[in-house]
GROMACS .gro file of C-alpha atoms in nm:
model
  434
    1UNK     CA    1   5.933  -6.799  -4.289
    2UNK     CA    2   6.161  -6.620  -4.044
    3UNK     CA    3   6.468  -6.794  -3.918
    4UNK     CA    4   6.531  -6.910  -3.564
    5UNK     CA    5   6.731  -6.596  -3.485
    6UNK     CA    6   6.430  -6.377  -3.552
    7UNK     CA    7   6.212  -6.582  -3.316
    8UNK     CA    8   6.476  -6.566  -3.047
    9UNK     CA    9   6.508  -6.189  -3.086
   10UNK     CA   10   6.127  -6.153  -3.071
   11UNK     CA   11   6.111  -6.362  -2.757
   12UNK     CA   12   6.392  -6.160  -2.604
   13UNK     CA   13   6.206  -5.842  -2.696
   14UNK     CA   14   5.887  -5.966  -2.530
   15UNK     CA   15   6.076  -6.064  -2.220
   16UNK     CA   16   6.246  -5.723  -2.216
   17UNK     CA   17   5.915  -5.541  -2.237
   18UNK     CA   18   5.766  -5.757  -1.963
   19UNK     CA   19   6.065  -5.706  -1.736
   20UNK     CA   20   6.051  -5.331  -1.808
   21UNK     CA   21   5.685  -5.320  -1.703
   22UNK     CA   22   5.764  -5.514  -1.388
   23UNK     CA   23   6.050  -5.276  -1.313
   24UNK     CA   24   5.821  -4.973  -1.347
   25UNK     CA   25   5.561  -5.132  -1.122
   26UNK     CA   26   5.827  -5.224  -0.868
   27UNK     CA   27   5.967  -4.870  -0.876
   28UNK     CA   28   5.619  -4.723  -0.827
   29UNK     CA   29   5.560  -4.949  -0.526
   30UNK     CA   30   5.904  -4.860  -0.386
   31UNK     CA   31   5.836  -4.485  -0.419
   32UNK     CA   32   5.498  -4.527  -0.249
   33UNK     CA   33   5.669  -4.720   0.032
   34UNK     CA   34   5.934  -4.449   0.072
   35UNK     CA   35   5.660  -4.183   0.076
   36UNK     CA   36   5.472  -4.380   0.341
   37UNK     CA   37   5.786  -4.412   0.557
   38UNK     CA   38   5.869  -4.043   0.523
   39UNK     CA   39   5.513  -3.938   0.608
   40UNK     CA   40   5.508  -4.161   0.915
   41UNK     CA   41   5.848  -4.030   1.017
   42UNK     CA   42   5.742  -3.666   1.036
   43UNK     CA   43   5.377  -3.689   1.140
   44UNK     CA   44   5.177  -3.826   1.427
   45UNK     CA   45   5.062  -4.186   1.365
   46UNK     CA   46   4.691  -4.106   1.373
   47UNK     CA   47   4.672  -3.799   1.150
   48UNK     CA   48   4.528  -3.781   0.799
   49UNK     CA   49   4.882  -3.755   0.658
   50UNK     CA   50   4.976  -4.098   0.787
   51UNK     CA   51   4.639  -4.239   0.677
   52UNK     CA   52   4.699  -4.106   0.325
   53UNK     CA   53   5.046  -4.263   0.325
   54UNK     CA   54   4.891  -4.596   0.420
   55UNK     CA   55   4.630  -4.557   0.145
   56UNK     CA   56   4.900  -4.492  -0.117
   57UNK     CA   57   5.032  -4.848  -0.063
   58UNK     CA   58   4.696  -4.997  -0.167
   59UNK     CA   59   4.630  -4.953  -0.544
   60UNK     CA   60   4.251  -4.970  -0.503
   61UNK     CA   61   4.250  -4.720  -0.212
   62UNK     CA   62   4.491  -4.493  -0.397
   63UNK     CA   63   4.270  -4.492  -0.709
   64UNK     CA   64   3.953  -4.418  -0.513
   65UNK     CA   65   4.120  -4.139  -0.317
   66UNK     CA   66   4.252  -3.985  -0.640
   67UNK     CA   67   3.895  -3.991  -0.771
   68UNK     CA   68   3.775  -3.807  -0.461
   69UNK     CA   69   4.041  -3.538  -0.504
   70UNK     CA   70   3.914  -3.480  -0.857
   71UNK     CA   71   3.560  -3.469  -0.718
   72UNK     CA   72   3.662  -3.201  -0.471
   73UNK     CA   73   3.802  -2.986  -0.749
   74UNK     CA   74   3.496  -3.035  -0.967
   75UNK     CA   75   3.260  -2.967  -0.678
   76UNK     CA   76   3.427  -2.631  -0.608
   77UNK     CA   77   3.388  -2.535  -0.973
   78UNK     CA   78   3.030  -2.663  -0.984
   79UNK     CA   79   3.105  -2.867  -1.297
   80UNK     CA   80   3.023  -3.220  -1.176
   81UNK     CA   81   2.773  -3.404  -1.394
   82UNK     CA   82   2.533  -3.668  -1.262
   83UNK     CA   83   2.753  -3.960  -1.372
   84UNK     CA   84   3.058  -3.799  -1.211
   85UNK     CA   85   2.868  -3.742  -0.887
   86UNK     CA   86   2.767  -4.107  -0.878
   87UNK     CA   87   3.131  -4.207  -0.927
   88UNK     CA   88   3.229  -3.973  -0.644
   89UNK     CA   89   2.972  -4.123  -0.408
   90UNK     CA   90   3.084  -4.476  -0.498
   91UNK     CA   91   3.445  -4.386  -0.419
   92UNK     CA   92   3.340  -4.225  -0.091
   93UNK     CA   93   3.134  -4.527   0.020
   94UNK     CA   94   3.424  -4.758  -0.066
   95UNK     CA   95   3.664  -4.558   0.152
   96UNK     CA   96   3.430  -4.527   0.449
   97UNK     CA   97   3.583  -4.840   0.600
   98UNK     CA   98   3.937  -4.703   0.559
   99UNK     CA   99   4.121  -4.507   0.827
  100UNK     CA  100   4.109  -4.204   0.596
  101UNK     CA  101   3.743  -4.154   0.677
  102UNK     CA  102   3.797  -4.116   1.052
  103UNK     CA  103   4.138  -3.946   1.052
  104UNK     CA  104   4.197  -3.610   1.222
  105UNK     CA  105   4.457  -3.330   1.225
  106UNK     CA  106   4.634  -3.143   1.503
  107UNK     CA  107   4.635  -2.766   1.548
  108UNK     CA  108   4.973  -2.620   1.464
  109UNK     CA  109   5.114  -2.948   1.331
  110UNK     CA  110   5.369  -2.959   1.051
  111UNK     CA  111   5.196  -2.963   0.712
  112UNK     CA  112   4.865  -2.877   0.879
  113UNK     CA  113   4.717  -2.750   0.553
  114UNK     CA  114   4.807  -3.074   0.372
  115UNK     CA  115   4.641  -3.271   0.650
  116UNK     CA  116   4.328  -3.055   0.632
  117UNK     CA  117   4.308  -3.096   0.254
  118UNK     CA  118   4.299  -3.471   0.301
  119UNK     CA  119   4.030  -3.438   0.569
  120UNK     CA  120   3.808  -3.216   0.355
  121UNK     CA  121   3.862  -3.444   0.055
  122UNK     CA  122   3.700  -3.718   0.263
  123UNK     CA  123   3.428  -3.485   0.397
  124UNK     CA  124   3.362  -3.269   0.094
  125UNK     CA  125   3.023  -3.118   0.025
  126UNK     CA  126   2.806  -3.298  -0.231
  127UNK     CA  127   2.475  -3.178  -0.093
  128UNK     CA  128   2.368  -2.836   0.037
  129UNK     CA  129   2.418  -2.791   0.408
  130UNK     CA  130   2.680  -3.065   0.444
  131UNK     CA  131   2.935  -2.821   0.589
  132UNK     CA  132   2.714  -2.761   0.892
  133UNK     CA  133   2.700  -3.136   0.958
  134UNK     CA  134   3.070  -3.202   0.903
  135UNK     CA  135   3.266  -3.335   1.202
  136UNK     CA  136   3.555  -3.140   1.345
  137UNK     CA  137   3.883  -3.194   1.156
  138UNK     CA  138   4.081  -3.162   1.479
  139UNK     CA  139   4.152  -3.409   1.755
  140UNK     CA  140   4.105  -3.232   2.087
  141UNK     CA  141   4.359  -3.312   2.356
  142UNK     CA  142   4.298  -3.392   2.720
  143UNK     CA  143   4.492  -3.233   3.006
  144UNK     CA  144   4.829  -3.407   3.037
  145UNK     CA  145   5.010  -3.535   3.349
  146UNK     CA  146   5.167  -3.192   3.414
  147UNK     CA  147   4.827  -3.016   3.419
  148UNK     CA  148   4.780  -3.064   3.795
  149UNK     CA  149   5.124  -2.932   3.889
  150UNK     CA  150   5.114  -2.627   3.662
  151UNK     CA  151   4.751  -2.563   3.751
  152UNK     CA  152   4.848  -2.558   4.118
  153UNK     CA  153   5.137  -2.322   4.048
  154UNK     CA  154   4.909  -2.073   3.875
  155UNK     CA  155   4.638  -2.100   4.139
  156UNK     CA  156   4.895  -2.066   4.416
  157UNK     CA  157   5.034  -1.749   4.256
  158UNK     CA  158   4.687  -1.596   4.238
  159UNK     CA  159   4.591  -1.687   4.595
  160UNK     CA  160   4.933  -1.585   4.724
  161UNK     CA  161   4.893  -1.249   4.552
  162UNK     CA  162   4.556  -1.213   4.723
  163UNK     CA  163   4.726  -1.260   5.061
  164UNK     CA  164   4.983  -0.989   4.992
  165UNK     CA  165   4.733  -0.736   4.856
  166UNK     CA  166   4.369  -0.672   4.926
  167UNK     CA  167   4.132  -0.881   4.706
  168UNK     CA  168   4.021  -0.571   4.518
  169UNK     CA  169   4.381  -0.497   4.411
  170UNK     CA  170   4.471  -0.846   4.285
  171UNK     CA  171   4.534  -0.859   3.911
  172UNK     CA  172   4.523  -1.224   3.805
  173UNK     CA  173   4.596  -1.135   3.442
  174UNK     CA  174   4.921  -0.963   3.541
  175UNK     CA  175   5.014  -1.264   3.753
  176UNK     CA  176   4.939  -1.500   3.462
  177UNK     CA  177   5.162  -1.295   3.231
  178UNK     CA  178   5.443  -1.325   3.486
  179UNK     CA  179   5.404  -1.702   3.502
  180UNK     CA  180   5.409  -1.719   3.121
  181UNK     CA  181   5.743  -1.538   3.124
  182UNK     CA  182   5.884  -1.805   3.355
  183UNK     CA  183   5.828  -2.072   3.089
  184UNK     CA  184   6.072  -2.032   2.799
  185UNK     CA  185   5.829  -2.154   2.528
  186UNK     CA  186   5.542  -1.937   2.651
  187UNK     CA  187   5.770  -1.635   2.680
  188UNK     CA  188   5.919  -1.689   2.333
  189UNK     CA  189   5.586  -1.730   2.152
  190UNK     CA  190   5.438  -1.438   2.344
  191UNK     CA  191   5.737  -1.224   2.249
  192UNK     CA  192   5.693  -1.321   1.883
  193UNK     CA  193   5.329  -1.216   1.861
  194UNK     CA  194   5.394  -0.901   2.064
  195UNK     CA  195   5.666  -0.806   1.815
  196UNK     CA  196   5.450  -0.874   1.509
  197UNK     CA  197   5.128  -0.726   1.644
  198UNK     CA  198   5.268  -0.413   1.808
  199UNK     CA  199   5.512  -0.302   1.539
  200UNK     CA  200   5.350  -0.100   1.257
  201UNK     CA  201   5.451  -0.252   0.923
  202UNK     CA  202   5.363   0.059   0.724
  203UNK     CA  203   5.208   0.399   0.778
  204UNK     CA  204   4.873   0.226   0.720
  205UNK     CA  205   4.911   0.005   1.028
  206UNK     CA  206   5.039  -0.332   1.143
  207UNK     CA  207   5.092  -0.645   0.935
  208UNK     CA  208   4.775  -0.832   1.033
  209UNK     CA  209   4.878  -1.146   0.845
  210UNK     CA  210   5.200  -1.181   1.047
  211UNK     CA  211   5.017  -1.088   1.366
  212UNK     CA  212   4.752  -1.356   1.310
  213UNK     CA  213   5.009  -1.619   1.221
  214UNK     CA  214   5.213  -1.557   1.535
  215UNK     CA  215   4.897  -1.553   1.749
  216UNK     CA  216   4.799  -1.893   1.608
  217UNK     CA  217   5.144  -2.029   1.694
  218UNK     CA  218   5.106  -1.905   2.052
  219UNK     CA  219   4.762  -2.054   2.106
  220UNK     CA  220   4.840  -2.374   1.912
  221UNK     CA  221   5.178  -2.457   2.067
  222UNK     CA  222   5.183  -2.311   2.419
  223UNK     CA  223   5.053  -2.550   2.690
  224UNK     CA  224   4.701  -2.484   2.811
  225UNK     CA  225   4.802  -2.411   3.170
  226UNK     CA  226   4.981  -2.097   3.045
  227UNK     CA  227   4.770  -1.974   2.754
  228UNK     CA  228   4.437  -2.028   2.933
  229UNK     CA  229   4.559  -1.837   3.236
  230UNK     CA  230   4.661  -1.539   3.021
  231UNK     CA  231   4.337  -1.529   2.819
  232UNK     CA  232   4.073  -1.643   3.070
  233UNK     CA  233   4.213  -1.487   3.387
  234UNK     CA  234   3.935  -1.390   3.633
  235UNK     CA  235   3.895  -1.017   3.691
  236UNK     CA  236   3.723  -0.811   3.961
  237UNK     CA  237   3.791  -0.463   3.821
  238UNK     CA  238   3.828  -0.276   3.493
  239UNK     CA  239   4.210  -0.255   3.513
  240UNK     CA  240   4.245  -0.631   3.514
  241UNK     CA  241   3.973  -0.670   3.249
  242UNK     CA  242   4.146  -0.418   3.023
  243UNK     CA  243   4.471  -0.614   3.045
  244UNK     CA  244   4.276  -0.928   2.956
  245UNK     CA  245   4.116  -0.751   2.659
  246UNK     CA  246   4.456  -0.632   2.540
  247UNK     CA  247   4.607  -0.984   2.554
  248UNK     CA  248   4.583  -1.042   2.178
  249UNK     CA  249   4.669  -0.680   2.085
  250UNK     CA  250   4.318  -0.614   1.947
  251UNK     CA  251   4.420  -0.293   1.767
  252UNK     CA  252   4.600  -0.514   1.514
  253UNK     CA  253   4.441  -0.859   1.542
  254UNK     CA  254   4.077  -0.779   1.610
  255UNK     CA  255   3.957  -0.427   1.537
  256UNK     CA  256   3.915  -0.254   1.202
  257UNK     CA  257   3.809   0.096   1.105
  258UNK     CA  258   3.465  -0.036   1.005
  259UNK     CA  259   3.271  -0.350   1.091
  260UNK     CA  260   3.197  -0.578   0.797
  261UNK     CA  261   2.885  -0.791   0.772
  262UNK     CA  262   2.928  -1.114   0.969
  263UNK     CA  263   2.815  -1.334   0.680
  264UNK     CA  264   3.074  -1.171   0.456
  265UNK     CA  265   3.342  -1.259   0.711
  266UNK     CA  266   3.206  -1.613   0.728
  267UNK     CA  267   3.231  -1.646   0.348
  268UNK     CA  268   3.591  -1.523   0.360
  269UNK     CA  269   3.661  -1.768   0.641
  270UNK     CA  270   3.526  -2.064   0.444
  271UNK     CA  271   3.757  -1.976   0.155
  272UNK     CA  272   4.056  -2.014   0.390
  273UNK     CA  273   4.147  -2.373   0.477
  274UNK     CA  274   4.266  -2.297   0.831
  275UNK     CA  275   3.978  -2.064   0.920
  276UNK     CA  276   3.714  -2.297   0.774
  277UNK     CA  277   3.851  -2.585   0.979
  278UNK     CA  278   3.876  -2.383   1.299
  279UNK     CA  279   3.521  -2.252   1.259
  280UNK     CA  280   3.384  -2.603   1.208
  281UNK     CA  281   3.579  -2.716   1.513
  282UNK     CA  282   3.430  -2.432   1.720
  283UNK     CA  283   3.074  -2.500   1.599
  284UNK     CA  284   3.116  -2.867   1.693
  285UNK     CA  285   3.281  -2.839   2.034
  286UNK     CA  286   3.104  -2.523   2.159
  287UNK     CA  287   2.756  -2.621   2.043
  288UNK     CA  288   2.519  -2.525   2.327
  289UNK     CA  289   2.254  -2.756   2.465
  290UNK     CA  290   1.972  -2.671   2.703
  291UNK     CA  291   1.941  -3.039   2.801
  292UNK     CA  292   2.301  -3.066   2.921
  293UNK     CA  293   2.407  -2.981   3.275
  294UNK     CA  294   2.731  -2.840   3.134
  295UNK     CA  295   2.536  -2.636   2.872
  296UNK     CA  296   2.752  -2.808   2.606
  297UNK     CA  297   2.624  -3.068   2.362
  298UNK     CA  298   2.963  -3.244   2.364
  299UNK     CA  299   2.985  -3.229   2.745
  300UNK     CA  300   3.348  -3.117   2.721
  301UNK     CA  301   3.445  -2.773   2.850
  302UNK     CA  302   3.814  -2.814   2.767
  303UNK     CA  303   3.740  -2.903   2.404
  304UNK     CA  304   3.530  -2.586   2.375
  305UNK     CA  305   3.812  -2.370   2.512
  306UNK     CA  306   4.059  -2.534   2.272
  307UNK     CA  307   3.826  -2.459   1.981
  308UNK     CA  308   3.774  -2.099   2.093
  309UNK     CA  309   4.148  -2.028   2.122
  310UNK     CA  310   4.195  -2.202   1.787
  311UNK     CA  311   3.993  -1.925   1.619
  312UNK     CA  312   4.228  -1.652   1.747
  313UNK     CA  313   4.451  -1.552   1.459
  314UNK     CA  314   4.191  -1.617   1.188
  315UNK     CA  315   3.950  -1.393   0.999
  316UNK     CA  316   3.693  -1.468   1.270
  317UNK     CA  317   3.919  -1.380   1.565
  318UNK     CA  318   3.706  -1.335   1.880
  319UNK     CA  319   3.789  -1.112   2.175
  320UNK     CA  320   3.646  -0.941   2.482
  321UNK     CA  321   3.430  -0.647   2.380
  322UNK     CA  322   3.507  -0.420   2.677
  323UNK     CA  323   3.678  -0.392   3.015
  324UNK     CA  324   3.349  -0.388   3.202
  325UNK     CA  325   3.244  -0.749   3.140
  326UNK     CA  326   3.364  -1.089   3.022
  327UNK     CA  327   3.145  -1.079   2.710
  328UNK     CA  328   3.314  -1.181   2.384
  329UNK     CA  329   3.231  -1.130   2.018
  330UNK     CA  330   3.374  -1.114   1.669
  331UNK     CA  331   3.432  -0.779   1.496
  332UNK     CA  332   3.131  -0.761   1.265
  333UNK     CA  333   2.771  -0.647   1.236
  334UNK     CA  334   2.443  -0.790   1.110
  335UNK     CA  335   2.324  -0.458   0.971
  336UNK     CA  336   2.216  -0.467   0.607
  337UNK     CA  337   2.183  -0.847   0.606
  338UNK     CA  338   1.852  -0.838   0.420
  339UNK     CA  339   1.664  -1.168   0.419
  340UNK     CA  340   1.972  -1.337   0.573
  341UNK     CA  341   1.946  -1.139   0.895
  342UNK     CA  342   1.849  -1.440   1.108
  343UNK     CA  343   2.135  -1.646   0.964
  344UNK     CA  344   2.371  -1.361   1.050
  345UNK     CA  345   2.237  -1.336   1.405
  346UNK     CA  346   2.280  -1.711   1.449
  347UNK     CA  347   2.648  -1.681   1.360
  348UNK     CA  348   2.704  -1.380   1.587
  349UNK     CA  349   2.520  -1.544   1.877
  350UNK     CA  350   2.771  -1.831   1.872
  351UNK     CA  351   3.001  -1.581   2.041
  352UNK     CA  352   2.780  -1.322   2.210
  353UNK     CA  353   2.524  -1.550   2.377
  354UNK     CA  354   2.671  -1.900   2.370
  355UNK     CA  355   2.591  -2.072   2.700
  356UNK     CA  356   2.840  -2.350   2.630
  357UNK     CA  357   3.126  -2.105   2.574
  358UNK     CA  358   3.025  -1.899   2.878
  359UNK     CA  359   3.004  -2.212   3.092
  360UNK     CA  360   3.344  -2.333   2.969
  361UNK     CA  361   3.516  -2.002   3.052
  362UNK     CA  362   3.349  -1.996   3.396
  363UNK     CA  363   3.457  -2.357   3.452
  364UNK     CA  364   3.818  -2.259   3.395
  365UNK     CA  365   3.818  -1.931   3.589
  366UNK     CA  366   3.647  -2.087   3.890
  367UNK     CA  367   3.906  -2.367   3.893
  368UNK     CA  368   4.180  -2.101   3.903
  369UNK     CA  369   4.038  -1.932   4.211
  370UNK     CA  370   4.055  -2.226   4.450
  371UNK     CA  371   4.323  -2.215   4.721
  372UNK     CA  372   4.567  -2.508   4.678
  373UNK     CA  373   4.678  -2.462   5.039
  374UNK     CA  374   4.339  -2.596   5.141
  375UNK     CA  375   4.432  -2.922   4.968
  376UNK     CA  376   4.717  -3.157   5.041
  377UNK     CA  377   4.962  -3.054   4.769
  378UNK     CA  378   5.338  -3.029   4.760
  379UNK     CA  379   5.485  -2.677   4.795
  380UNK     CA  380   5.534  -2.491   4.469
  381UNK     CA  381   5.752  -2.193   4.384
  382UNK     CA  382   5.582  -1.859   4.337
  383UNK     CA  383   5.702  -1.564   4.136
  384UNK     CA  384   5.800  -1.386   4.456
  385UNK     CA  385   6.083  -1.635   4.506
  386UNK     CA  386   6.223  -1.612   4.153
  387UNK     CA  387   6.549  -1.426   4.126
  388UNK     CA  388   6.498  -1.246   3.797
  389UNK     CA  389   6.285  -0.975   3.643
  390UNK     CA  390   5.974  -1.070   3.447
  391UNK     CA  391   5.994  -0.768   3.220
  392UNK     CA  392   6.270  -0.753   2.961
  393UNK     CA  393   6.458  -0.439   2.866
  394UNK     CA  394   6.262  -0.123   2.798
  395UNK     CA  395   6.258  -0.176   2.421
  396UNK     CA  396   6.148  -0.542   2.418
  397UNK     CA  397   5.804  -0.636   2.279
  398UNK     CA  398   5.701  -0.790   2.610
  399UNK     CA  399   5.788  -0.470   2.794
  400UNK     CA  400   5.571  -0.275   2.553
  401UNK     CA  401   5.292  -0.530   2.593
  402UNK     CA  402   5.315  -0.537   2.974
  403UNK     CA  403   5.399  -0.171   3.037
  404UNK     CA  404   5.052  -0.029   3.084
  405UNK     CA  405   4.848   0.122   3.366
  406UNK     CA  406   4.820  -0.214   3.540
  407UNK     CA  407   5.196  -0.249   3.574
  408UNK     CA  408   5.224   0.113   3.691
  409UNK     CA  409   4.947   0.056   3.945
  410UNK     CA  410   5.117  -0.265   4.063
  411UNK     CA  411   5.447  -0.081   4.118
  412UNK     CA  412   5.266   0.206   4.296
  413UNK     CA  413   5.103  -0.044   4.531
  414UNK     CA  414   5.444  -0.197   4.602
  415UNK     CA  415   5.589   0.148   4.676
  416UNK     CA  416   5.294   0.230   4.901
  417UNK     CA  417   5.348  -0.094   5.089
  418UNK     CA  418   5.716  -0.003   5.140
  419UNK     CA  419   5.628   0.347   5.263
  420UNK     CA  420   5.376   0.197   5.507
  421UNK     CA  421   5.638  -0.041   5.646
  422UNK     CA  422   5.895   0.242   5.684
  423UNK     CA  423   5.636   0.456   5.859
  424UNK     CA  424   5.559   0.167   6.093
  425UNK     CA  425   5.931   0.136   6.177
  426UNK     CA  426   5.969   0.509   6.241
  427UNK     CA  427   5.667   0.507   6.473
  428UNK     CA  428   5.819   0.215   6.660
  429UNK     CA  429   6.149   0.397   6.704
  430UNK     CA  430   5.973   0.714   6.821
  431UNK     CA  431   5.774   0.520   7.079
  432UNK     CA  432   6.090   0.340   7.197
  433UNK     CA  433   6.299   0.656   7.248
  434UNK     CA  434   6.014   0.853   7.396
   0.00000   0.00000   0.00000
């Protein structure tokens, strides 16, 4: 029979093990709490990152979400058995009441890919065709308080330009580029993508990856009143329309030597987390509807424009197809699609004959053509009263982007106007002295 000392040591050992277990559990909870605080500190309160941080504090939620992440990996590999699928569905149904199920992400946010992984973990495909029914992973924004002021400034510039020149000579796209250069953020992001998209990386051409990334930053982070005006500026002639078509430097970001099949591009897009999410967002917010007065199923023109610009800088980058119309498309073809030809045409028609997208662009351009002087608005400063040059030095990316026939034509018109005024003065002098 063991002595009292042995019993005491055994009891102490049991207490030590128990306290050790409690310490580990406490440390795990503390780390989860720290992770939750850090996530909330660097992300918006309503994104999937903050929802995942909240879930990590609940052991049951954390376990179920971990199961779903394993399900996502197994689903991609096609190795899920029936029992595993049932476990996945159980975990998904359990988490449907959690904030994780309704969380969204923001375009251009920090750790955007991490946020999107969480979203697609909650909306992963277990049945064929689920991707087409998936909701958009992005929260679309509404015009902020400054929209009216900046909108008036842009509209005033365009109408003021129309007063100085004849309507046929007005170039709204050139005016919009000037206004962008007034705003430091717009100018900086535009300079960045001009530098990356115009500069050839090798003898084989530009670095499309860098070009696309900088284009996404521009369209994700620049306020809508600037980026919309540059991309959707209304045009009355081919010179203006060509400037509009050249906005995203299509030689690097859009065009290729040969057009690939559209379905092949779609497959490549779905393999990329950003592109897959942006495409789903576009399909959701620009879904046309014949029963809607706005031609959009979601009845939201601004959300459609946000989704369209969100695709610029991805594998499925859209752009204007010519300088003779406002038609847009993606750089692909449906030739050699075989028995998937109709599916291919459906994808292509989302850009080439989408009444919702067309209506959304027209909604914006028509709003830019109204005359703010006809409304009671406070005076705003136009580019004619700004005491600095819009174009940088001759070697800057913006100068290369803006130095085309439109700028030359604009300067020629200015020179002609000056010659006309001088001639008018000389005639006046001649009449006075004679």
